[in-house]
């Protein structure tokens, strides 16, 4: 049975899934998905440090800490790639592990502190939507709505940036500002969703819907709609399942739902394995007839 609070949580995670699907699509097409993975893991030290400094589990303060360390991780990746011979994937792996390791250390310190039992910060690792208060949900609604609206407003500019950056620069578009805005929105999406989905799996909600949508279409507008729909369905379905099965973390269930949609798409979509097999058999028959 849907209680009032559960209904709001479902709507909130649906909006989160939509926002992640949209920003994740732009990130996916720019081949920056793993940067989002690093930023998601890097949110943990910010959350723990914010609690250690203030001693309070106030969501705006914790999210500010998460946002700062997530943004710092992205800057570190860009700096390492620019000023060293290290490739992007290696830089991402280095930053991800260092930041997450620091986060685990800080979290251990929090759990051993007098307020550790009341902190509830462990829920930020895998997510627990059921623990969200009305104030938390209001934060989620506002943040997700802003992310969605800004993404739609900048749709044309980001489309040019992704598919024809030379032309975009030629007509005077602020390339670096557009890239920075996309990075900010990705960090916002991560920060908004970590309480519901968790720092470890938030990146999956950015990647899987976009990857699934790409199997169905190559048109950006259609891909955005499909990715947003997959993200929203995953969010609302995963949250509902975790609510009726006490003790299940929300994040893993949401990701499993998204993964199930991806595997279905992998086989039955126009670019899926079944259609590839059919085309292969048709070519073989044509070759035999020829």
Coordinates of C-alpha atoms in Angstrom, one line a residue:
X1 CA 0.0 0.0 0.0
X2 CA 1.3 3.5 -0.9
X3 CA 1.6 5.7 2.1
X4 CA 1.9 9.5 1.6
X5 CA 5.6 9.5 2.4
X6 CA 6.3 6.6 0.1
X7 CA 4.5 8.3 -2.8
X8 CA 6.6 11.3 -2.4
X9 CA 9.8 9.2 -2.3
X10 CA 8.7 7.4 -5.5
X11 CA 8.1 10.7 -7.3
X12 CA 11.5 12.0 -6.0
X13 CA 13.5 9.0 -7.2
X14 CA 11.6 9.1 -10.5
X15 CA 12.7 12.8 -11.0
X16 CA 16.2 11.8 -10.0
X17 CA 16.2 9.0 -12.6
X18 CA 15.0 11.4 -15.3
X19 CA 17.7 14.0 -14.4
X20 CA 20.4 11.3 -14.3
X21 CA 19.2 10.0 -17.7
X22 CA 19.4 13.4 -19.3
X23 CA 22.7 14.5 -17.9
X24 CA 24.1 11.0 -18.3
X25 CA 23.3 11.0 -22.0
X26 CA 25.3 14.2 -22.7
X27 CA 28.2 12.8 -20.5
X28 CA 28.0 9.4 -22.3
X29 CA 28.1 11.0 -25.8
X30 CA 31.1 13.1 -24.7
X31 CA 32.8 9.8 -23.5
X32 CA 33.0 11.3 -20.0
X33 CA 30.9 8.7 -18.2
X34 CA 33.8 7.4 -16.1
X35 CA 34.5 11.0 -14.9
X36 CA 31.0 10.8 -13.3
X37 CA 32.0 7.5 -11.7
X38 CA 35.0 9.2 -10.1
X39 CA 32.9 12.2 -9.0
X40 CA 30.3 9.9 -7.4
X41 CA 32.9 8.0 -5.3
X42 CA 34.6 11.3 -4.4
X43 CA 31.4 12.6 -2.8
X44 CA 32.0 10.3 0.2
X45 CA 34.9 12.2 1.8
X46 CA 33.0 15.4 1.5
X47 CA 30.0 14.0 3.3
X48 CA 32.0 12.5 6.1
X49 CA 34.2 15.6 6.5
X50 CA 31.2 17.9 6.6
X51 CA 29.8 15.8 9.4
X52 CA 33.1 15.8 11.3
X53 CA 33.4 19.6 11.0
X54 CA 29.8 20.5 12.0
X55 CA 28.7 17.4 14.0
X56 CA 25.3 17.7 12.4
X57 CA 23.5 15.6 9.8
X58 CA 22.0 18.6 8.0
X59 CA 21.5 17.6 4.3
X60 CA 22.4 21.0 2.8
X61 CA 25.7 20.9 4.7
X62 CA 26.5 17.3 3.8
X63 CA 25.6 18.0 0.1
X64 CA 27.8 21.0 0.1
X65 CA 30.7 18.9 1.3
X66 CA 29.9 16.2 -1.3
X67 CA 29.7 18.8 -4.1
X68 CA 33.0 20.3 -3.2
X69 CA 35.0 17.1 -3.2
X70 CA 33.2 15.8 -6.3
X71 CA 34.0 18.9 -8.2
X72 CA 37.6 18.8 -6.9
X73 CA 37.9 15.2 -8.2
X74 CA 36.9 16.3 -11.7
X75 CA 39.4 19.2 -11.5
X76 CA 42.2 16.7 -10.4
X77 CA 41.5 14.4 -13.3
X78 CA 41.7 17.3 -15.8
X79 CA 44.9 18.6 -14.2
X80 CA 46.6 15.2 -14.2
X81 CA 45.7 14.6 -17.9
X82 CA 46.8 18.1 -18.8
X83 CA 50.1 18.3 -16.9
X84 CA 51.3 14.7 -17.0
X85 CA 51.7 11.8 -19.5
X86 CA 49.0 9.8 -17.7
X87 CA 46.0 8.8 -19.9
X88 CA 42.5 9.8 -18.9
X89 CA 41.4 6.3 -17.8
X90 CA 44.5 5.9 -15.5
X91 CA 43.9 9.4 -14.1
X92 CA 40.2 8.6 -13.4
X93 CA 41.2 5.3 -11.7
X94 CA 43.8 7.1 -9.5
X95 CA 41.5 9.9 -8.4
X96 CA 38.6 7.6 -7.8
X97 CA 40.5 5.2 -5.5
X98 CA 42.3 8.0 -3.6
X99 CA 39.2 10.0 -2.9
X100 CA 37.1 7.0 -2.0
X101 CA 39.9 5.7 0.2
X102 CA 40.0 9.0 2.0
X103 CA 36.2 8.8 2.4
X104 CA 36.3 5.4 4.0
X105 CA 38.9 6.6 6.5
X106 CA 36.8 9.7 7.4
X107 CA 33.7 7.4 7.6
X108 CA 35.5 5.1 10.0
X109 CA 36.5 8.1 12.2
X110 CA 32.8 9.2 12.2
X111 CA 31.6 5.8 13.2
X112 CA 34.0 5.7 16.1
X113 CA 33.0 9.2 17.3
X114 CA 30.4 9.7 20.0
X115 CA 27.8 10.8 17.4
X116 CA 28.7 8.0 15.0
X117 CA 25.7 5.8 15.8
X118 CA 23.3 8.6 15.1
X119 CA 25.0 9.9 12.0
X120 CA 23.4 7.5 9.5
X121 CA 26.2 8.2 7.0
X122 CA 26.5 4.5 6.1
X123 CA 23.2 4.9 4.2
X124 CA 25.1 7.2 1.8
X125 CA 27.2 4.3 0.5
X126 CA 24.4 2.2 -1.0
X127 CA 21.5 4.6 -0.6
X128 CA 18.3 4.3 1.5
X129 CA 15.4 6.3 0.1
X130 CA 13.2 5.3 3.0
X131 CA 15.3 7.3 5.4
X132 CA 14.7 10.5 3.5
X133 CA 12.7 13.2 5.4
X134 CA 10.3 15.7 3.8
X135 CA 13.1 18.3 3.8
X136 CA 15.4 15.9 2.0
X137 CA 12.7 15.2 -0.6
X138 CA 12.1 18.9 -1.1
X139 CA 15.8 19.3 -1.7
X140 CA 15.7 16.4 -4.2
X141 CA 12.6 17.8 -6.0
X142 CA 14.1 21.3 -6.4
X143 CA 17.6 20.1 -7.5
X144 CA 16.3 17.5 -10.0
X145 CA 13.9 20.1 -11.5
X146 CA 16.7 22.6 -11.9
X147 CA 18.9 20.0 -13.5
X148 CA 16.2 19.0 -16.0
X149 CA 15.3 22.5 -16.9
X150 CA 18.8 23.7 -17.4
X151 CA 19.6 20.7 -19.5
X152 CA 16.6 21.3 -21.8
X153 CA 17.5 25.0 -22.1
X154 CA 21.0 24.2 -23.2
X155 CA 20.0 21.3 -25.5
X156 CA 20.9 23.0 -28.8
X157 CA 24.3 24.3 -27.5
X158 CA 25.3 20.9 -26.0
X159 CA 24.2 19.2 -29.2
X160 CA 26.6 21.3 -31.2
X161 CA 29.3 20.9 -28.6
X162 CA 29.1 17.1 -28.8
X163 CA 28.6 16.6 -32.6
X164 CA 30.4 19.6 -34.2
X165 CA 32.7 21.4 -31.7
X166 CA 34.6 23.1 -34.4
X167 CA 31.4 24.7 -35.8
X168 CA 30.2 25.5 -32.3
X169 CA 33.5 27.4 -31.6
X170 CA 33.3 29.1 -35.0
X171 CA 29.9 30.6 -34.3
X172 CA 31.1 32.0 -31.0
X173 CA 29.6 29.6 -28.5
X174 CA 31.4 29.6 -25.1
X175 CA 32.8 26.1 -25.3
X176 CA 34.6 26.1 -21.9
X177 CA 31.6 27.6 -20.2
X178 CA 29.3 24.9 -21.7
X179 CA 31.6 22.2 -20.7
X180 CA 31.8 23.6 -17.1
X181 CA 28.0 23.9 -16.9
X182 CA 27.7 20.2 -18.0
X183 CA 30.2 19.2 -15.3
X184 CA 28.4 21.2 -12.7
X185 CA 25.1 19.6 -13.6
X186 CA 26.6 16.1 -13.4
X187 CA 28.0 16.9 -10.0
X188 CA 24.6 18.3 -9.0
X189 CA 22.9 15.1 -10.2
X190 CA 25.4 13.0 -8.2
X191 CA 25.0 15.1 -5.0
X192 CA 21.2 15.1 -5.4
X193 CA 21.0 11.3 -5.7
X194 CA 23.6 9.9 -3.3
X195 CA 21.2 9.7 -0.4
X196 CA 18.7 7.6 -2.4
X197 CA 21.1 5.6 -4.6
X198 CA 24.5 5.8 -2.8
X199 CA 27.9 7.1 -3.8
X200 CA 29.1 3.7 -5.1
X201 CA 26.2 3.1 -7.5
X202 CA 25.1 6.7 -8.4
X203 CA 27.4 6.6 -11.5
X204 CA 25.5 3.6 -12.8
X205 CA 22.3 5.7 -12.9
X206 CA 24.2 8.1 -15.1
X207 CA 25.6 5.5 -17.5
X208 CA 23.1 2.6 -17.8
X209 CA 20.0 4.5 -19.0
X210 CA 22.1 6.4 -21.7
X211 CA 23.8 3.1 -22.8
X212 CA 20.4 1.4 -23.1
X213 CA 18.9 4.3 -25.0
X214 CA 21.8 4.3 -27.5
X215 CA 20.9 0.7 -28.5
X216 CA 17.5 1.9 -29.6
X217 CA 18.3 5.2 -31.5
X218 CA 21.1 7.3 -32.8
X219 CA 19.0 10.5 -32.7
X220 CA 19.9 12.7 -29.7
X221 CA 16.3 13.9 -28.9
X222 CA 15.0 10.4 -29.0
X223 CA 17.9 9.2 -27.0
X224 CA 17.3 11.8 -24.3
X225 CA 13.7 10.9 -24.0
X226 CA 14.4 7.2 -23.8
X227 CA 17.3 7.6 -21.3
X228 CA 15.1 9.8 -19.1
X229 CA 12.3 7.3 -19.3
X230 CA 14.6 4.4 -18.4
X231 CA 16.1 6.4 -15.5
X232 CA 12.7 7.4 -14.2
X233 CA 11.3 3.8 -14.4
X234 CA 14.4 2.4 -12.8
X235 CA 14.2 4.9 -9.9
X236 CA 10.5 4.4 -9.2
X237 CA 10.6 0.6 -9.6
X238 CA 13.7 0.1 -7.6
X239 CA 12.5 2.3 -4.8
X240 CA 9.1 0.5 -4.6
X241 CA 10.8 -2.9 -4.5
X242 CA 13.2 -1.8 -1.7
X243 CA 10.2 -0.4 0.3
X244 CA 8.3 -3.6 0.3
X245 CA 11.3 -5.7 1.1
X246 CA 12.6 -4.4 4.5
X247 CA 16.4 -4.2 4.8
X248 CA 17.2 -3.8 1.1
X249 CA 19.2 -0.8 0.1
X250 CA 17.6 1.4 -2.6
X251 CA 20.7 1.9 -4.7
X252 CA 21.5 -1.7 -5.7
X253 CA 17.8 -2.4 -6.5
X254 CA 17.5 0.7 -8.8
X255 CA 20.7 -0.3 -10.6
X256 CA 19.5 -3.9 -11.0
X257 CA 16.3 -2.6 -12.6
X258 CA 18.2 -0.4 -14.9
X259 CA 20.6 -3.3 -15.7
X260 CA 17.7 -5.5 -16.5
X261 CA 16.4 -2.9 -19.0
X262 CA 19.8 -2.7 -20.5
X263 CA 20.1 -6.5 -21.1
X264 CA 16.6 -6.6 -22.6
X265 CA 17.6 -3.8 -24.9
X266 CA 20.9 -5.5 -25.7
X267 CA 19.0 -8.4 -27.2
X268 CA 15.7 -7.0 -28.7
X269 CA 16.6 -3.4 -29.7
X270 CA 17.3 -2.5 -33.4
X271 CA 21.1 -2.6 -32.6
X272 CA 20.6 -5.7 -30.4
X273 CA 22.0 -9.2 -30.8
X274 CA 18.8 -10.7 -32.2
X275 CA 18.5 -8.3 -35.1
X276 CA 22.3 -8.6 -35.7
X277 CA 21.8 -12.4 -36.0
X278 CA 18.8 -12.0 -38.3
X279 CA 20.8 -9.7 -40.6
X280 CA 23.7 -12.0 -40.6
X281 CA 21.5 -14.9 -41.6
X282 CA 19.9 -12.8 -44.4
X283 CA 23.3 -11.9 -45.8
X284 CA 24.3 -15.5 -45.7
X285 CA 21.1 -16.6 -47.6
X286 CA 21.6 -13.9 -50.2
X287 CA 25.2 -15.0 -50.6
X288 CA 24.1 -18.6 -51.2
X289 CA 21.5 -17.5 -53.7
X290 CA 23.9 -15.3 -55.5

